[in-house]
Short mmCIF file of C-alpha atoms in Angstrom, two decimals:
data_model
loop_
_atom_site.label_atom_id
_atom_site.label_comp_id
_atom_site.label_asym_id
_atom_site.label_seq_id
_atom_site.Cartn_x
_atom_site.Cartn_y
_atom_site.Cartn_z
CA UNK L 1 -60.18 -12.30 34.38
CA UNK L 2 -61.84 -10.01 31.87
CA UNK L 3 -59.48 -7.18 32.74
CA UNK L 4 -56.62 -9.43 31.87
CA UNK L 5 -57.84 -9.90 28.36
CA UNK L 6 -57.89 -6.12 28.02
CA UNK L 7 -54.22 -5.66 28.70
CA UNK L 8 -53.67 -8.45 26.25
CA UNK L 9 -50.01 -8.18 25.36
CA UNK L 10 -49.25 -7.97 21.69
CA UNK L 11 -49.12 -11.32 19.96
CA UNK L 12 -45.59 -11.41 18.76
CA UNK L 13 -44.70 -14.37 16.60
CA UNK L 14 -41.19 -13.21 15.96
CA UNK L 15 -38.74 -15.31 17.86
CA UNK L 16 -35.30 -14.06 18.71
CA UNK L 17 -32.26 -16.31 18.20
CA UNK L 18 -32.15 -16.64 21.98
CA UNK L 19 -35.68 -18.08 21.96
CA UNK L 20 -34.65 -20.57 19.29
CA UNK L 21 -31.58 -21.55 21.31
CA UNK L 22 -33.78 -22.04 24.36
CA UNK L 23 -36.11 -24.26 22.37
CA UNK L 24 -33.16 -26.33 21.17
CA UNK L 25 -31.63 -26.66 24.61
CA UNK L 26 -34.85 -27.69 26.30
CA UNK L 27 -35.63 -29.96 23.38
CA UNK L 28 -32.33 -31.71 24.01
CA UNK L 29 -32.94 -31.99 27.75
CA UNK L 30 -36.46 -33.29 27.07
CA UNK L 31 -35.23 -35.91 24.62
CA UNK L 32 -32.43 -37.12 26.86
CA UNK L 33 -34.84 -37.37 29.80
CA UNK L 34 -37.28 -39.39 27.73
CA UNK L 35 -34.50 -41.54 26.33
CA UNK L 36 -33.07 -42.39 29.72
CA UNK L 37 -36.39 -43.33 31.23
CA UNK L 38 -37.50 -45.12 28.10
CA UNK L 39 -34.39 -47.28 28.38
CA UNK L 40 -36.35 -49.14 31.05
CA UNK L 41 -38.18 -50.92 28.25
CA UNK L 42 -35.12 -53.01 27.54
CA UNK L 43 -35.87 -54.89 30.76
CA UNK L 44 -38.65 -56.55 28.85
CA UNK L 45 -41.44 -55.89 26.39
CA UNK L 46 -43.95 -55.67 29.20
CA UNK L 47 -42.08 -52.64 30.54
CA UNK L 48 -42.77 -50.63 27.39
CA UNK L 49 -45.88 -48.99 28.76
CA UNK L 50 -44.37 -48.45 32.21
CA UNK L 51 -41.33 -46.81 30.66
CA UNK L 52 -43.48 -44.34 28.72
CA UNK L 53 -45.34 -43.43 31.87
CA UNK L 54 -42.06 -42.88 33.68
CA UNK L 55 -40.76 -40.75 30.79
CA UNK L 56 -43.90 -38.63 30.74
CA UNK L 57 -43.60 -37.93 34.46
CA UNK L 58 -39.87 -37.27 34.38
CA UNK L 59 -39.96 -35.06 31.28
CA UNK L 60 -42.52 -32.84 32.99
CA UNK L 61 -39.69 -31.19 34.90
CA UNK L 62 -37.76 -29.85 31.89
CA UNK L 63 -40.96 -29.00 30.05
CA UNK L 64 -42.36 -26.93 32.90
CA UNK L 65 -39.04 -25.13 33.13
CA UNK L 66 -39.19 -24.57 29.38
CA UNK L 67 -42.65 -23.03 29.71
CA UNK L 68 -41.25 -20.37 32.05
CA UNK L 69 -39.10 -19.20 29.12
CA UNK L 70 -41.82 -19.25 26.50
CA UNK L 71 -42.68 -15.71 25.55
CA UNK L 72 -44.06 -15.98 22.06
CA UNK L 73 -46.80 -18.04 20.53
CA UNK L 74 -45.33 -20.79 18.40
CA UNK L 75 -42.49 -21.73 20.70
CA UNK L 76 -44.22 -24.87 21.92
CA UNK L 77 -45.06 -25.79 18.33
CA UNK L 78 -41.46 -25.39 17.18
CA UNK L 79 -40.45 -27.45 20.21
CA UNK L 80 -42.89 -30.16 19.14
CA UNK L 81 -41.63 -30.11 15.56
CA UNK L 82 -37.97 -30.55 16.45
CA UNK L 83 -38.59 -33.09 19.22
CA UNK L 84 -40.99 -35.18 17.16
CA UNK L 85 -38.85 -34.73 14.06
CA UNK L 86 -35.96 -36.17 16.00
CA UNK L 87 -38.13 -39.02 17.27
CA UNK L 88 -39.17 -39.69 13.68
CA UNK L 89 -35.53 -39.92 12.67
CA UNK L 90 -34.79 -42.45 15.38
CA UNK L 91 -37.70 -44.62 14.35
CA UNK L 92 -40.98 -43.49 15.86
CA UNK L 93 -44.01 -43.96 13.61
CA UNK L 94 -44.74 -40.95 11.37
CA UNK L 95 -48.23 -40.57 12.87
CA UNK L 96 -46.47 -39.39 16.06
CA UNK L 97 -45.39 -36.20 14.32
CA UNK L 98 -48.97 -35.45 13.32
CA UNK L 99 -50.30 -36.13 16.81
CA UNK L 100 -47.46 -34.12 18.31
CA UNK L 101 -48.28 -31.12 16.14
CA UNK L 102 -51.98 -31.21 16.99
CA UNK L 103 -51.18 -31.67 20.69
CA UNK L 104 -48.75 -28.77 20.60
CA UNK L 105 -51.29 -26.52 18.90
CA UNK L 106 -53.88 -27.35 21.57
CA UNK L 107 -51.28 -26.86 24.31
CA UNK L 108 -50.47 -23.45 22.84
CA UNK L 109 -54.14 -22.55 22.88
CA UNK L 110 -54.34 -23.56 26.56
CA UNK L 111 -51.26 -21.49 27.35
CA UNK L 112 -52.63 -18.57 25.40
CA UNK L 113 -55.84 -18.73 27.40
CA UNK L 114 -53.69 -18.14 30.47
CA UNK L 115 -51.71 -15.39 28.70
CA UNK L 116 -48.65 -17.66 29.02
CA UNK L 117 -48.62 -16.88 32.76
CA UNK L 118 -51.07 -19.25 34.42
CA UNK L 119 -49.33 -22.02 36.32
CA UNK L 120 -52.38 -24.26 36.48
CA UNK L 121 -52.93 -23.99 32.77
CA UNK L 122 -49.29 -24.77 32.10
CA UNK L 123 -49.73 -28.11 33.88
CA UNK L 124 -52.71 -28.81 31.64
CA UNK L 125 -50.70 -27.71 28.62
CA UNK L 126 -47.99 -30.21 29.50
CA UNK L 127 -50.59 -32.96 29.87
CA UNK L 128 -52.00 -32.12 26.45
CA UNK L 129 -48.53 -31.97 24.95
CA UNK L 130 -47.70 -35.41 26.38
CA UNK L 131 -50.46 -37.09 24.43
CA UNK L 132 -48.02 -37.42 21.53
CA UNK L 133 -46.76 -40.50 23.38
CA UNK L 134 -49.97 -42.20 22.29
CA UNK L 135 -48.71 -41.98 18.72
CA UNK L 136 -45.74 -44.19 19.60
CA UNK L 137 -48.13 -47.06 20.16
CA UNK L 138 -50.45 -46.44 17.25
CA UNK L 139 -48.92 -49.27 15.22
CA UNK L 140 -50.08 -51.58 18.02
CA UNK L 141 -53.61 -51.10 16.75
CA UNK L 142 -52.90 -52.64 13.37
CA UNK L 143 -49.72 -54.56 14.34
CA UNK L 144 -52.05 -56.52 16.61
CA UNK L 145 -54.09 -57.56 13.60
CA UNK L 146 -50.91 -58.63 11.79
CA UNK L 147 -49.88 -60.63 14.79
CA UNK L 148 -53.22 -62.26 15.49
CA UNK L 149 -53.55 -63.44 11.91
CA UNK L 150 -49.92 -64.55 11.60
CA UNK L 151 -49.32 -68.23 10.83
CA UNK L 152 -47.68 -68.59 14.22
CA UNK L 153 -50.95 -67.78 15.91
CA UNK L 154 -52.93 -70.32 13.88
CA UNK L 155 -51.41 -73.11 15.94
CA UNK L 156 -52.54 -71.58 19.20
CA UNK L 157 -56.23 -72.25 18.78
CA UNK L 158 -59.15 -69.91 18.35
CA UNK L 159 -59.83 -69.69 22.05
CA UNK L 160 -56.40 -68.33 22.77
CA UNK L 161 -56.54 -65.82 19.96
CA UNK L 162 -59.94 -64.64 21.16
CA UNK L 163 -58.66 -64.17 24.72
CA UNK L 164 -55.67 -62.25 23.45
CA UNK L 165 -57.91 -60.14 21.29
CA UNK L 166 -60.04 -59.10 24.24
CA UNK L 167 -56.99 -58.38 26.39
CA UNK L 168 -55.52 -56.13 23.74
CA UNK L 169 -58.87 -54.65 22.83
CA UNK L 170 -59.03 -51.15 21.39
CA UNK L 171 -60.52 -50.14 24.74
CA UNK L 172 -57.34 -51.17 26.53
CA UNK L 173 -55.22 -49.35 23.99
CA UNK L 174 -57.48 -46.31 24.19
CA UNK L 175 -57.08 -46.45 27.95
CA UNK L 176 -53.36 -46.14 27.42
CA UNK L 177 -53.89 -43.11 25.19
CA UNK L 178 -55.99 -41.47 27.88
CA UNK L 179 -53.44 -42.44 30.51
CA UNK L 180 -50.82 -40.30 28.76
CA UNK L 181 -52.98 -37.30 29.66
CA UNK L 182 -53.21 -38.44 33.28
CA UNK L 183 -49.48 -39.05 33.63
CA UNK L 184 -48.92 -35.73 31.89
CA UNK L 185 -50.86 -34.04 34.69
CA UNK L 186 -48.73 -35.86 37.27
CA UNK L 187 -45.56 -34.91 35.41
CA UNK L 188 -46.62 -31.28 35.10
CA UNK L 189 -47.50 -31.10 38.78
CA UNK L 190 -44.19 -32.70 39.69
CA UNK L 191 -42.36 -30.27 37.45
CA UNK L 192 -44.10 -27.32 39.08
CA UNK L 193 -43.32 -28.64 42.55
CA UNK L 194 -39.66 -29.31 41.82
CA UNK L 195 -39.35 -25.93 40.17
CA UNK L 196 -40.52 -24.23 43.34
CA UNK L 197 -38.50 -26.51 45.54
CA UNK L 198 -35.16 -26.34 43.74
CA UNK L 199 -34.86 -24.12 40.73
CA UNK L 200 -36.54 -20.97 41.98
CA UNK L 201 -34.23 -20.97 44.99
CA UNK L 202 -31.20 -21.39 42.75
CA UNK L 203 -32.31 -18.55 40.52
CA UNK L 204 -32.66 -20.76 37.46
CA UNK L 205 -36.27 -19.86 36.70
CA UNK C 1 -8.15 -41.63 8.79
CA UNK C 2 -5.05 -42.19 6.69
CA UNK C 3 -5.41 -45.95 7.02
CA UNK C 4 -8.20 -46.08 4.49
CA UNK C 5 -5.94 -46.03 1.47
CA UNK C 6 -4.88 -49.65 1.62
CA UNK C 7 -8.08 -51.14 2.98
CA UNK C 8 -10.41 -53.14 0.80
CA UNK C 9 -13.04 -51.19 -0.99
CA UNK C 10 -16.36 -52.86 -0.20
CA UNK C 11 -18.14 -53.12 -3.55
CA UNK C 12 -15.93 -50.33 -4.83
CA UNK C 13 -18.29 -47.80 -3.32
CA UNK C 14 -15.93 -46.03 -1.04
CA UNK C 15 -13.56 -43.84 -2.93
CA UNK C 16 -10.97 -42.10 -0.75
CA UNK C 17 -11.47 -38.38 -1.12
CA UNK C 18 -8.81 -35.80 -0.40
CA UNK C 19 -8.83 -34.79 3.22
CA UNK C 20 -10.99 -31.75 3.73
CA UNK C 21 -9.64 -28.69 5.48
CA UNK C 22 -10.37 -29.23 9.14
CA UNK C 23 -11.20 -32.84 8.40
CA UNK C 24 -14.91 -32.20 8.88
CA UNK C 25 -16.14 -33.85 5.70
CA UNK C 26 -16.96 -37.52 5.99
CA UNK C 27 -15.27 -39.55 3.30
CA UNK C 28 -17.66 -40.93 0.73
CA UNK C 29 -20.59 -40.56 3.13
CA UNK C 30 -24.13 -40.35 1.91
CA UNK C 31 -25.73 -36.96 1.56
CA UNK C 32 -27.83 -36.42 4.69
CA UNK C 33 -30.89 -35.87 2.51
CA UNK C 34 -30.50 -39.32 0.96
CA UNK C 35 -30.24 -40.86 4.40
CA UNK C 36 -33.32 -39.02 5.64
CA UNK C 37 -35.35 -40.03 2.58
CA UNK C 38 -34.41 -43.71 2.97
CA UNK C 39 -35.12 -43.56 6.67
CA UNK C 40 -38.52 -41.92 6.23
CA UNK C 41 -39.48 -44.39 3.51
CA UNK C 42 -38.50 -47.31 5.73
CA UNK C 43 -40.28 -45.82 8.72
CA UNK C 44 -43.51 -45.16 6.83
CA UNK C 45 -43.47 -48.61 5.20
CA UNK C 46 -42.70 -50.52 8.38
CA UNK C 47 -44.95 -48.62 10.76
CA UNK C 48 -47.86 -48.82 8.36
CA UNK C 49 -50.45 -51.61 8.44
CA UNK C 50 -48.89 -54.90 7.42
CA UNK C 51 -45.49 -53.25 7.53
CA UNK C 52 -43.85 -56.23 9.20
CA UNK C 53 -43.10 -57.66 5.77
CA UNK C 54 -40.67 -54.81 5.11
CA UNK C 55 -38.63 -55.70 8.20
CA UNK C 56 -36.13 -57.98 6.39
CA UNK C 57 -35.55 -55.34 3.70
CA UNK C 58 -34.98 -52.62 6.29
CA UNK C 59 -32.69 -54.90 8.26
CA UNK C 60 -30.72 -55.67 5.12
CA UNK C 61 -30.45 -51.95 4.38
CA UNK C 62 -29.32 -51.28 7.95
CA UNK C 63 -26.67 -54.01 7.80
CA UNK C 64 -25.43 -52.85 4.40
CA UNK C 65 -25.14 -49.29 5.65
CA UNK C 66 -23.31 -50.51 8.75
CA UNK C 67 -20.90 -52.50 6.56
CA UNK C 68 -20.39 -49.52 4.29
CA UNK C 69 -19.64 -47.41 7.31
CA UNK C 70 -17.44 -50.25 8.70
CA UNK C 71 -19.40 -50.36 11.92
CA UNK C 72 -18.80 -54.07 12.42
CA UNK C 73 -20.42 -54.21 15.80
CA UNK C 74 -23.66 -52.82 14.45
CA UNK C 75 -23.51 -55.08 11.40
CA UNK C 76 -23.57 -58.05 13.77
CA UNK C 77 -25.64 -56.58 16.58
CA UNK C 78 -28.53 -55.44 14.41
CA UNK C 79 -29.54 -58.87 13.09
CA UNK C 80 -28.90 -60.34 16.53
CA UNK C 81 -31.28 -57.86 18.16
CA UNK C 82 -33.84 -58.50 15.43
CA UNK C 83 -33.62 -62.26 15.91
CA UNK C 84 -33.99 -61.87 19.68
CA UNK C 85 -37.09 -59.71 19.22
CA UNK C 86 -38.51 -62.14 16.65
CA UNK C 87 -37.96 -65.09 18.99
CA UNK C 88 -39.81 -63.32 21.79
CA UNK C 89 -42.51 -62.19 19.37
CA UNK C 90 -43.21 -65.52 17.68
CA UNK C 91 -41.83 -68.36 19.79
CA UNK C 92 -42.51 -67.18 23.33
CA UNK C 93 -46.32 -67.16 22.92
CA UNK C 94 -46.14 -70.79 21.83
CA UNK C 95 -44.59 -71.89 25.14
CA UNK C 96 -47.86 -71.69 27.04
CA UNK C 97 -51.39 -70.66 26.12
CA UNK C 98 -51.37 -67.57 28.30
CA UNK C 99 -52.69 -64.43 26.66
CA UNK C 100 -50.18 -62.43 28.74
CA UNK C 101 -47.39 -64.00 26.72
CA UNK C 102 -49.34 -62.97 23.64
CA UNK C 103 -49.23 -59.35 24.77
CA UNK C 104 -45.50 -59.67 25.30
CA UNK C 105 -45.38 -61.11 21.79
CA UNK C 106 -47.23 -58.19 20.23
CA UNK C 107 -45.00 -55.71 22.06
CA UNK C 108 -41.91 -57.60 20.92
CA UNK C 109 -43.16 -57.53 17.36
CA UNK C 110 -43.43 -53.77 17.72
CA UNK C 111 -39.87 -53.75 19.08
CA UNK C 112 -38.80 -55.73 16.03
CA UNK C 113 -40.15 -52.98 13.79
CA UNK C 114 -38.33 -50.38 15.86
CA UNK C 115 -35.06 -52.33 15.59
CA UNK C 116 -35.41 -52.50 11.81
CA UNK C 117 -35.95 -48.75 11.48
CA UNK C 118 -33.40 -48.04 14.19
CA UNK C 119 -30.62 -49.70 12.18
CA UNK C 120 -30.96 -47.10 9.44
CA UNK C 121 -31.39 -44.32 11.99
CA UNK C 122 -28.19 -45.39 13.74
CA UNK C 123 -26.31 -44.99 10.47
CA UNK C 124 -27.54 -41.40 10.15
CA UNK C 125 -26.75 -40.65 13.77
CA UNK C 126 -23.22 -41.99 13.39
CA UNK C 127 -22.28 -40.40 10.08
CA UNK C 128 -24.13 -37.09 9.98
CA UNK C 129 -22.76 -34.27 12.08
CA UNK C 130 -25.12 -31.50 13.18
CA UNK C 131 -23.31 -29.09 10.84
CA UNK C 132 -23.87 -31.26 7.78
CA UNK C 133 -27.41 -31.98 8.82
CA UNK C 134 -28.32 -28.31 9.15
CA UNK C 135 -26.59 -27.52 5.86
CA UNK C 136 -28.73 -30.20 4.23
CA UNK C 137 -31.90 -28.90 5.87
CA UNK C 138 -31.05 -25.38 4.78
CA UNK C 139 -30.61 -26.42 1.20
CA UNK C 140 -33.94 -28.24 1.47
CA UNK C 141 -35.46 -24.83 2.35
CA UNK C 142 -36.57 -25.69 5.87
CA UNK C 143 -37.45 -22.47 7.81
CA UNK C 144 -34.66 -21.18 10.00
CA UNK C 145 -36.80 -21.43 13.15
CA UNK C 146 -36.53 -25.20 12.83
CA UNK C 147 -32.95 -25.45 11.58
CA UNK C 148 -31.54 -23.18 14.27
CA UNK C 149 -33.38 -24.79 17.16
CA UNK C 150 -32.82 -28.24 15.70
CA UNK C 151 -29.10 -27.61 15.31
CA UNK C 152 -28.87 -26.45 18.90
CA UNK C 153 -30.73 -29.54 20.00
CA UNK C 154 -28.47 -31.92 18.07
CA UNK C 155 -25.41 -30.10 19.35
CA UNK C 156 -26.63 -30.21 22.92
CA UNK C 157 -27.79 -33.83 23.23
CA UNK C 158 -24.25 -35.26 23.68
CA UNK C 159 -23.49 -32.60 26.30
CA UNK C 160 -26.54 -33.56 28.31
CA UNK C 161 -25.77 -37.25 27.96
CA UNK C 162 -22.34 -36.54 29.44
CA UNK C 163 -23.99 -34.61 32.28
CA UNK C 164 -26.41 -37.48 32.82
CA UNK C 165 -23.51 -39.90 33.10
CA UNK C 166 -21.85 -37.65 35.66
CA UNK C 167 -25.05 -37.41 37.68
CA UNK C 168 -25.49 -41.18 37.56
CA UNK C 169 -21.93 -41.69 38.76
CA UNK C 170 -22.47 -39.26 41.60
CA UNK C 171 -25.66 -41.10 42.56
CA UNK C 172 -23.81 -44.43 42.51
CA UNK C 173 -21.10 -43.00 44.70
CA UNK C 174 -23.70 -42.16 47.31
CA UNK C 175 -25.48 -45.45 46.93
CA UNK C 176 -28.61 -43.85 45.49
CA UNK C 177 -28.74 -45.39 42.05
CA UNK C 178 -29.84 -48.81 40.97
CA UNK C 179 -32.97 -50.25 39.55
CA UNK C 180 -34.42 -51.61 42.83
CA UNK C 181 -34.27 -48.17 44.45
CA UNK C 182 -35.80 -46.68 41.32
CA UNK C 183 -38.71 -49.11 41.40
CA UNK C 184 -39.27 -48.69 45.13
CA UNK C 185 -39.52 -44.91 45.10
CA UNK C 186 -39.99 -43.86 41.48
CA UNK C 187 -40.86 -40.20 41.99
CA UNK C 188 -38.06 -39.71 44.51
CA UNK C 189 -35.57 -41.28 42.08
CA UNK C 190 -36.79 -39.06 39.27
CA UNK C 191 -36.22 -36.03 41.48
CA UNK C 192 -32.75 -37.14 42.54
CA UNK C 193 -31.77 -37.70 38.96
CA UNK C 194 -33.50 -34.90 37.07
CA UNK C 195 -32.83 -31.97 39.37
CA UNK C 196 -29.00 -32.14 39.27
CA UNK C 197 -29.15 -32.98 35.57
CA UNK C 198 -31.25 -29.92 34.82
CA UNK C 199 -29.15 -27.66 37.01
CA UNK C 200 -25.86 -28.63 35.40
CA UNK C 201 -27.36 -28.66 31.89
CA UNK C 202 -28.75 -25.16 32.31
CA UNK C 203 -25.36 -23.88 33.43
CA UNK C 204 -23.67 -25.18 30.31
CA UNK C 205 -26.64 -24.00 28.24
CA UNK C 206 -25.87 -20.42 29.29
CA UNK C 207 -22.33 -20.75 27.96
CA UNK C 208 -23.46 -22.44 24.79
CA UNK C 209 -26.08 -19.86 23.93
CA UNK C 210 -23.71 -16.99 24.63
CA UNK C 211 -21.08 -18.42 22.32
CA UNK C 212 -23.63 -19.36 19.66
CA UNK C 213 -25.05 -15.83 19.64
CA UNK C 214 -21.54 -14.41 19.39
CA UNK C 215 -20.88 -16.57 16.37
CA UNK C 216 -23.97 -15.26 14.67
CA UNK C 217 -26.36 -18.17 15.09
CA UNK C 218 -29.79 -17.17 13.88
CA UNK C 219 -28.50 -14.05 12.20
CA UNK C 220 -30.46 -12.79 9.23
CA UNK C 221 -28.25 -13.60 6.22
CA UNK C 222 -28.34 -17.23 5.20
CA UNK C 223 -25.12 -18.89 6.31
CA UNK C 224 -23.08 -20.68 3.66
CA UNK C 225 -21.24 -23.90 4.28
CA UNK C 226 -17.70 -24.96 3.49
CA UNK C 227 -18.94 -28.31 2.21
CA UNK C 228 -22.24 -27.67 0.49
CA UNK C 229 -24.34 -30.84 0.49
CA UNK C 230 -24.01 -32.60 -2.86
CA UNK C 231 -25.51 -35.77 -4.25
CA UNK C 232 -22.92 -38.22 -5.51
CA UNK C 233 -22.44 -41.78 -6.66
CA UNK C 234 -22.96 -43.30 -3.16
CA UNK C 235 -26.36 -41.62 -3.00
CA UNK C 236 -27.43 -43.09 -6.33
CA UNK C 237 -26.25 -46.54 -5.26
CA UNK C 238 -27.98 -46.25 -1.90
CA UNK C 239 -31.27 -45.09 -3.40
CA UNK C 240 -31.17 -47.84 -6.03
CA UNK C 241 -30.41 -50.39 -3.31
CA UNK C 242 -33.31 -49.18 -1.20
CA UNK C 243 -35.66 -49.33 -4.18
CA UNK C 244 -34.39 -52.82 -5.00
CA UNK C 245 -35.06 -54.03 -1.45
CA UNK C 246 -38.54 -52.50 -1.40
CA UNK C 247 -39.28 -53.93 -4.84
CA UNK C 248 -38.14 -57.39 -3.76
CA UNK C 249 -40.44 -57.18 -0.75
CA UNK C 250 -43.43 -56.19 -2.85
CA UNK C 251 -42.74 -58.91 -5.43
CA UNK C 252 -42.10 -61.76 -3.02
CA UNK C 253 -44.66 -60.66 -0.45
CA UNK C 254 -41.98 -60.59 2.26
CA UNK C 255 -42.49 -62.75 5.28
CA UNK C 256 -45.57 -63.19 7.38
#
């Protein structure tokens, strides 16, 4: 391990146009994957969480493939900026961009620790990157307050409101935030497995 | 395109402009920067604490933009979707005192916010081409690392959607698709769907990146554009309208 840090390849921030094109292409594949699996939420509001979990798992495949083409520090961050910027434009809460940037920076640090080569660390990096999904549900923290105090809820009785409050407690919401990390690990592992099973054979990696 | 001359001018906003060479300019469309500013303002206001009161204003803006763009289906569909979400959010929990319905209600209220922002976003998505969008970003001095990769992404999303449709059709043909199958074996379904999608997308990605590099994408000198982004009368009207809607919300306290 220590010898590896010695032949530390030069940190080269300069990205070639080809790198930028790769980022764009995988960004597009990532977004379409998320969009398709997120479409599940139109089945009903209760499916919203399930659909994000499905998207996190499914999007692990393109992301892991993307990581095989990352050669310079900053590529994951640029990826996060354009993906989350796009999400912002189609209506995700602005806090998602902030979370996405922080998550990408941490993911880059994890990748860097593995010299952008470690497969195990790339799974962890994907899990960290996926935590930006938590940002999508951040308004639920305060939207809940809006909803609980709305005039509509006044008619339901205090008991009901209290029950609802405990069900939607910050703990439950925090559990969702943590679950993005867990599903990110599953998605990363799935991506790694499918990469070995299909793409390596086809010469696409 | 040529049929616009005799059509009614909604509020006199839409002035027919001479056809651009190549027909790439959108007649009387908003500058992409105006659209982005309005969208970000709406998004920040609505997704913030207590933002639900801005929903009617954002919906009104979305409908007005849809009317301006003559997207009749969206002009009708947007309020309909909002009403549906509002019914689920506020009336469903009253049916029975089950907290589960309350959770559905909170989620639907969140969906309502998304619908309100999404109406404005849909306008941008429909009217702004990747070329105009990157030209606008460039003139807003966004670093080329983001404009180049972002342009590629915007250009590539429709291609992948087409590939996804093809993969879905192929799955249907073999009796693999469908929601029940997806719910029964989720990971298997993801594999069956994603792997062919990725394989075909990567093939077309090779072609795209080769042709983009040949055309000088990401080259050092700043590219110029045939239609440099310009602010015009529609932008002023749109910004004033957005400020008016926001002001009305603040003054009246909105709903809720």
